[in-house]
Tab-separated table of N, CA and C in Angstrom:
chain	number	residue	atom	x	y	z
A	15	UNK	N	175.493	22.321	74.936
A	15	UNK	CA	175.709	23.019	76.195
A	15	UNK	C	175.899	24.522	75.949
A	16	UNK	N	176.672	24.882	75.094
A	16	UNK	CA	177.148	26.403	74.606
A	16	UNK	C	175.412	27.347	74.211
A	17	UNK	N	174.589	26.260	72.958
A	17	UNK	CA	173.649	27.337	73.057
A	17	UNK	C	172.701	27.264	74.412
A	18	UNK	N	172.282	26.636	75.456
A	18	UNK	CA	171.921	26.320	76.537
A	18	UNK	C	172.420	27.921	77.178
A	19	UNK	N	173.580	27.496	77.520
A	19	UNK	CA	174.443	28.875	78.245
A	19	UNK	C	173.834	30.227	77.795
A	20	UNK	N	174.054	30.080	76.389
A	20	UNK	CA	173.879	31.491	75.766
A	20	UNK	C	172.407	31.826	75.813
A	21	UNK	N	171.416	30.577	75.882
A	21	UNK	CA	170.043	31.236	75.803
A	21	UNK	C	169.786	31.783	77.252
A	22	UNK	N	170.370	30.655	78.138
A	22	UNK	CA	170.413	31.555	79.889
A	22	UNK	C	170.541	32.750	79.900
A	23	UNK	N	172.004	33.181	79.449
A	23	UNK	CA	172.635	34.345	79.589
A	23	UNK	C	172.213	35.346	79.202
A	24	UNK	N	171.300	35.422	78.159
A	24	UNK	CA	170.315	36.048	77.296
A	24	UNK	C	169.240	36.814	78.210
A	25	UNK	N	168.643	35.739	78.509
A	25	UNK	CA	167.823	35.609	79.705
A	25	UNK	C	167.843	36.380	80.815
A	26	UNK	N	169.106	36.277	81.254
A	26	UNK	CA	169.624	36.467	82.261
A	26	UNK	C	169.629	38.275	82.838
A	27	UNK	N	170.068	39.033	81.187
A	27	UNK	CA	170.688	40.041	80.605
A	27	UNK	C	169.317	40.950	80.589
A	28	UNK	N	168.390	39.912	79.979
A	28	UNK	CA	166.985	41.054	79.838
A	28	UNK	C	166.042	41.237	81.183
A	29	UNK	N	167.100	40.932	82.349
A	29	UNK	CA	165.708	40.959	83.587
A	29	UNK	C	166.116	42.601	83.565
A	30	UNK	N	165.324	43.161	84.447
A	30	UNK	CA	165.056	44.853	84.474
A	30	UNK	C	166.355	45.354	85.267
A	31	UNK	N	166.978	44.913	86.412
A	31	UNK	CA	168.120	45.288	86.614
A	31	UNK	C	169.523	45.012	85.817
A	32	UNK	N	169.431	44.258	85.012
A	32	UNK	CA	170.506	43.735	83.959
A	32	UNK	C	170.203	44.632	82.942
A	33	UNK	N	169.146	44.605	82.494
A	33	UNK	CA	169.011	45.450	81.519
A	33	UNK	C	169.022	47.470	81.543
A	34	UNK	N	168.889	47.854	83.032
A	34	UNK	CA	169.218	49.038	83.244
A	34	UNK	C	170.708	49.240	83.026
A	35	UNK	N	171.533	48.623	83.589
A	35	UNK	CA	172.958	48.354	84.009
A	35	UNK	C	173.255	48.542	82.370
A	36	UNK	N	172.586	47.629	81.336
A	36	UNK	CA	173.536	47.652	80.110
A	36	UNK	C	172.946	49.114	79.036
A	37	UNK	N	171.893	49.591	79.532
A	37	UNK	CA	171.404	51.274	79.210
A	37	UNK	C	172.720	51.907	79.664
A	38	UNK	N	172.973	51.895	80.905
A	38	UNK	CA	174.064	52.954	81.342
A	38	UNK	C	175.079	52.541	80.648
A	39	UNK	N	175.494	51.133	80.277
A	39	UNK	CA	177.104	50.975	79.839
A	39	UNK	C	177.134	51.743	77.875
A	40	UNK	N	175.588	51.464	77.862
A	40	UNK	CA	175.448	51.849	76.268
A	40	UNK	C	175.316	53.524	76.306
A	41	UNK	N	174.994	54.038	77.297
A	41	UNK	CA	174.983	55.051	77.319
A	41	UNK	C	176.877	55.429	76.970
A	42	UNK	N	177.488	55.356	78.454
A	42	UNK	CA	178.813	55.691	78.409
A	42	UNK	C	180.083	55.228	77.234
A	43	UNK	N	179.050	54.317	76.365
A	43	UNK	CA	179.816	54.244	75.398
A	43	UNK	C	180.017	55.168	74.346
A	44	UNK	N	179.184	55.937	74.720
A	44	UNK	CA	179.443	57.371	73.357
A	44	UNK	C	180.518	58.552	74.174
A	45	UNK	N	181.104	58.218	75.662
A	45	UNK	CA	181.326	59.247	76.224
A	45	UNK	C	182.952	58.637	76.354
A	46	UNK	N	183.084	58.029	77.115
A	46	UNK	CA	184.625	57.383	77.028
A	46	UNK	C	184.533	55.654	76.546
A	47	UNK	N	185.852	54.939	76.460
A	47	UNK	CA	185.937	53.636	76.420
A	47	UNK	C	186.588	52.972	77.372
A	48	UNK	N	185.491	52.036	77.052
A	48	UNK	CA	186.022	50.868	78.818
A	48	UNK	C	186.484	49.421	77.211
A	49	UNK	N	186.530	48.135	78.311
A	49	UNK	CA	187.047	47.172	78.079
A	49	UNK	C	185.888	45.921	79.066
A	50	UNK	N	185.717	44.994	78.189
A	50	UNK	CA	185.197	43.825	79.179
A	50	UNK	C	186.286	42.563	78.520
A	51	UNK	N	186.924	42.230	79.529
A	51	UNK	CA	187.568	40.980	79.273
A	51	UNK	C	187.591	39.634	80.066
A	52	UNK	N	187.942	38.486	79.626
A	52	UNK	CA	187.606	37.853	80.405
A	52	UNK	C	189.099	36.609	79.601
A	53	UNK	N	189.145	35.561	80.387
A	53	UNK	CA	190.125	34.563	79.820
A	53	UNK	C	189.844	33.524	78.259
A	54	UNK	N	188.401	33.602	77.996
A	54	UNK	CA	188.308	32.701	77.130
A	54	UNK	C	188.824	32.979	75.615
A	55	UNK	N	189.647	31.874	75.676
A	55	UNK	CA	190.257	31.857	74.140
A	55	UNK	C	190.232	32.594	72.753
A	56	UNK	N	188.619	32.068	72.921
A	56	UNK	CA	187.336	32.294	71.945
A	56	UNK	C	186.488	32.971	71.624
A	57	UNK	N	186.175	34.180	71.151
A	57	UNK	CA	185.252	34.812	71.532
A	57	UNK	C	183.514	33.958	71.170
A	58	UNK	N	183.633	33.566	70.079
A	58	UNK	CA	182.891	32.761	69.474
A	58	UNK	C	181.572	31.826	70.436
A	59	UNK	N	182.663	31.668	71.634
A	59	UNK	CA	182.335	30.820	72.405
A	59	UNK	C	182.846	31.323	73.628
A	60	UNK	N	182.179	32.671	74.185
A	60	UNK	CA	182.572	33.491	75.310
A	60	UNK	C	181.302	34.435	75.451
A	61	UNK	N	181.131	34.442	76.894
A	61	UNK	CA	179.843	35.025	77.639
A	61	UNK	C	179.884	36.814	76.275
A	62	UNK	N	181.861	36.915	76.425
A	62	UNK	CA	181.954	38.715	75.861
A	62	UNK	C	181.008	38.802	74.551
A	63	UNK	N	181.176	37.791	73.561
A	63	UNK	CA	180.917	37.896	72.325
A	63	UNK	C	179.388	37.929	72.491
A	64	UNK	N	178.450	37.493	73.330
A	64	UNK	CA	177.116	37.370	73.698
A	64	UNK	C	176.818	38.967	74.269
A	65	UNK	N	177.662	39.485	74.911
A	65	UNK	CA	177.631	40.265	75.746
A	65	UNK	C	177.725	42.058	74.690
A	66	UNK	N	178.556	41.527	73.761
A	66	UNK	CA	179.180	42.383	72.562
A	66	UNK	C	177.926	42.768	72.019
A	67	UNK	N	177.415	41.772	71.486
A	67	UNK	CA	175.542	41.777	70.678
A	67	UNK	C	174.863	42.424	71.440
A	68	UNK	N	174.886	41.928	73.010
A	68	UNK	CA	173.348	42.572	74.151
A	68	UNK	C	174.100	44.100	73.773
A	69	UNK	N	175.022	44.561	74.082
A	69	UNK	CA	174.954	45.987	74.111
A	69	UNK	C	175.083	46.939	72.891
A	70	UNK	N	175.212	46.369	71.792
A	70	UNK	CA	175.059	46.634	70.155
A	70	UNK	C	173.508	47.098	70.451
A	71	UNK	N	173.042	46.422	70.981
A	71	UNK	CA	171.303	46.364	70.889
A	71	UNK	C	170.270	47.516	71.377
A	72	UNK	N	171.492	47.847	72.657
A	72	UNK	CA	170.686	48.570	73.513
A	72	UNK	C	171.763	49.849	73.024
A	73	UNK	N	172.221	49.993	71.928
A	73	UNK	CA	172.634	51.364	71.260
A	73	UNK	C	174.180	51.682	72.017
A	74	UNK	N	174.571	50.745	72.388
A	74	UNK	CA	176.201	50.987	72.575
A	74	UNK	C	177.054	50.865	70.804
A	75	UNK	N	177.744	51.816	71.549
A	75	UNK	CA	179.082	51.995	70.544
A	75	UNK	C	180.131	51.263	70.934
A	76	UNK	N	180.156	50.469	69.914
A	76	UNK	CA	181.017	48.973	69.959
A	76	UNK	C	182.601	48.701	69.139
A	77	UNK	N	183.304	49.057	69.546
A	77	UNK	CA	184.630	48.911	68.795
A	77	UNK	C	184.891	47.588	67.998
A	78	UNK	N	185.223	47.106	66.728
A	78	UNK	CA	185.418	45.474	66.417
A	78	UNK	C	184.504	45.246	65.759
C-alpha cells in the first residue's frame, strides 16, 4: 500500500501545476525557511519524506 501511495503522490507532484508550486517553494528556499509538517510518526513512511526528495530535485535547499 505505502509504495502504491508514494508512486501516486509522485505522480501527483509532477502534473504542471504541482510542479510550478514546488519551483517557487525551491526557489524560496535559498531566500528564507519555512517548515512542512504533518502528524506522521515516521518520516520513512510520510507523504514529507516523499515530499523532502520532490523538492531536493527541483533545486530546493533542504535542511536534514
Amino acid at each position: 500500500a505505502w509504495n502504491l501511495f508514494a508512486k501516486r503522490y509522485r505522480a501527483e507532484m509532477e502534473r504542471p501545476e504541482a510542479s510550478r508550486l514546488l519551483d517557487a517553494l525551491a526557489a524560496l528556499s535559498h531566500q528564507t525557511r519555512f517548515s512542512v509538517g504533518c502528524y506522521c510518526a515516521d518520516e520513512r513512511r510520510c507523504h514529507r519524506g516523499i515530499l523532502r526528495g520532490i523538492l531536493k530535485s527541483h533545486g530546493a535547499k533542504v535542511a536534514g
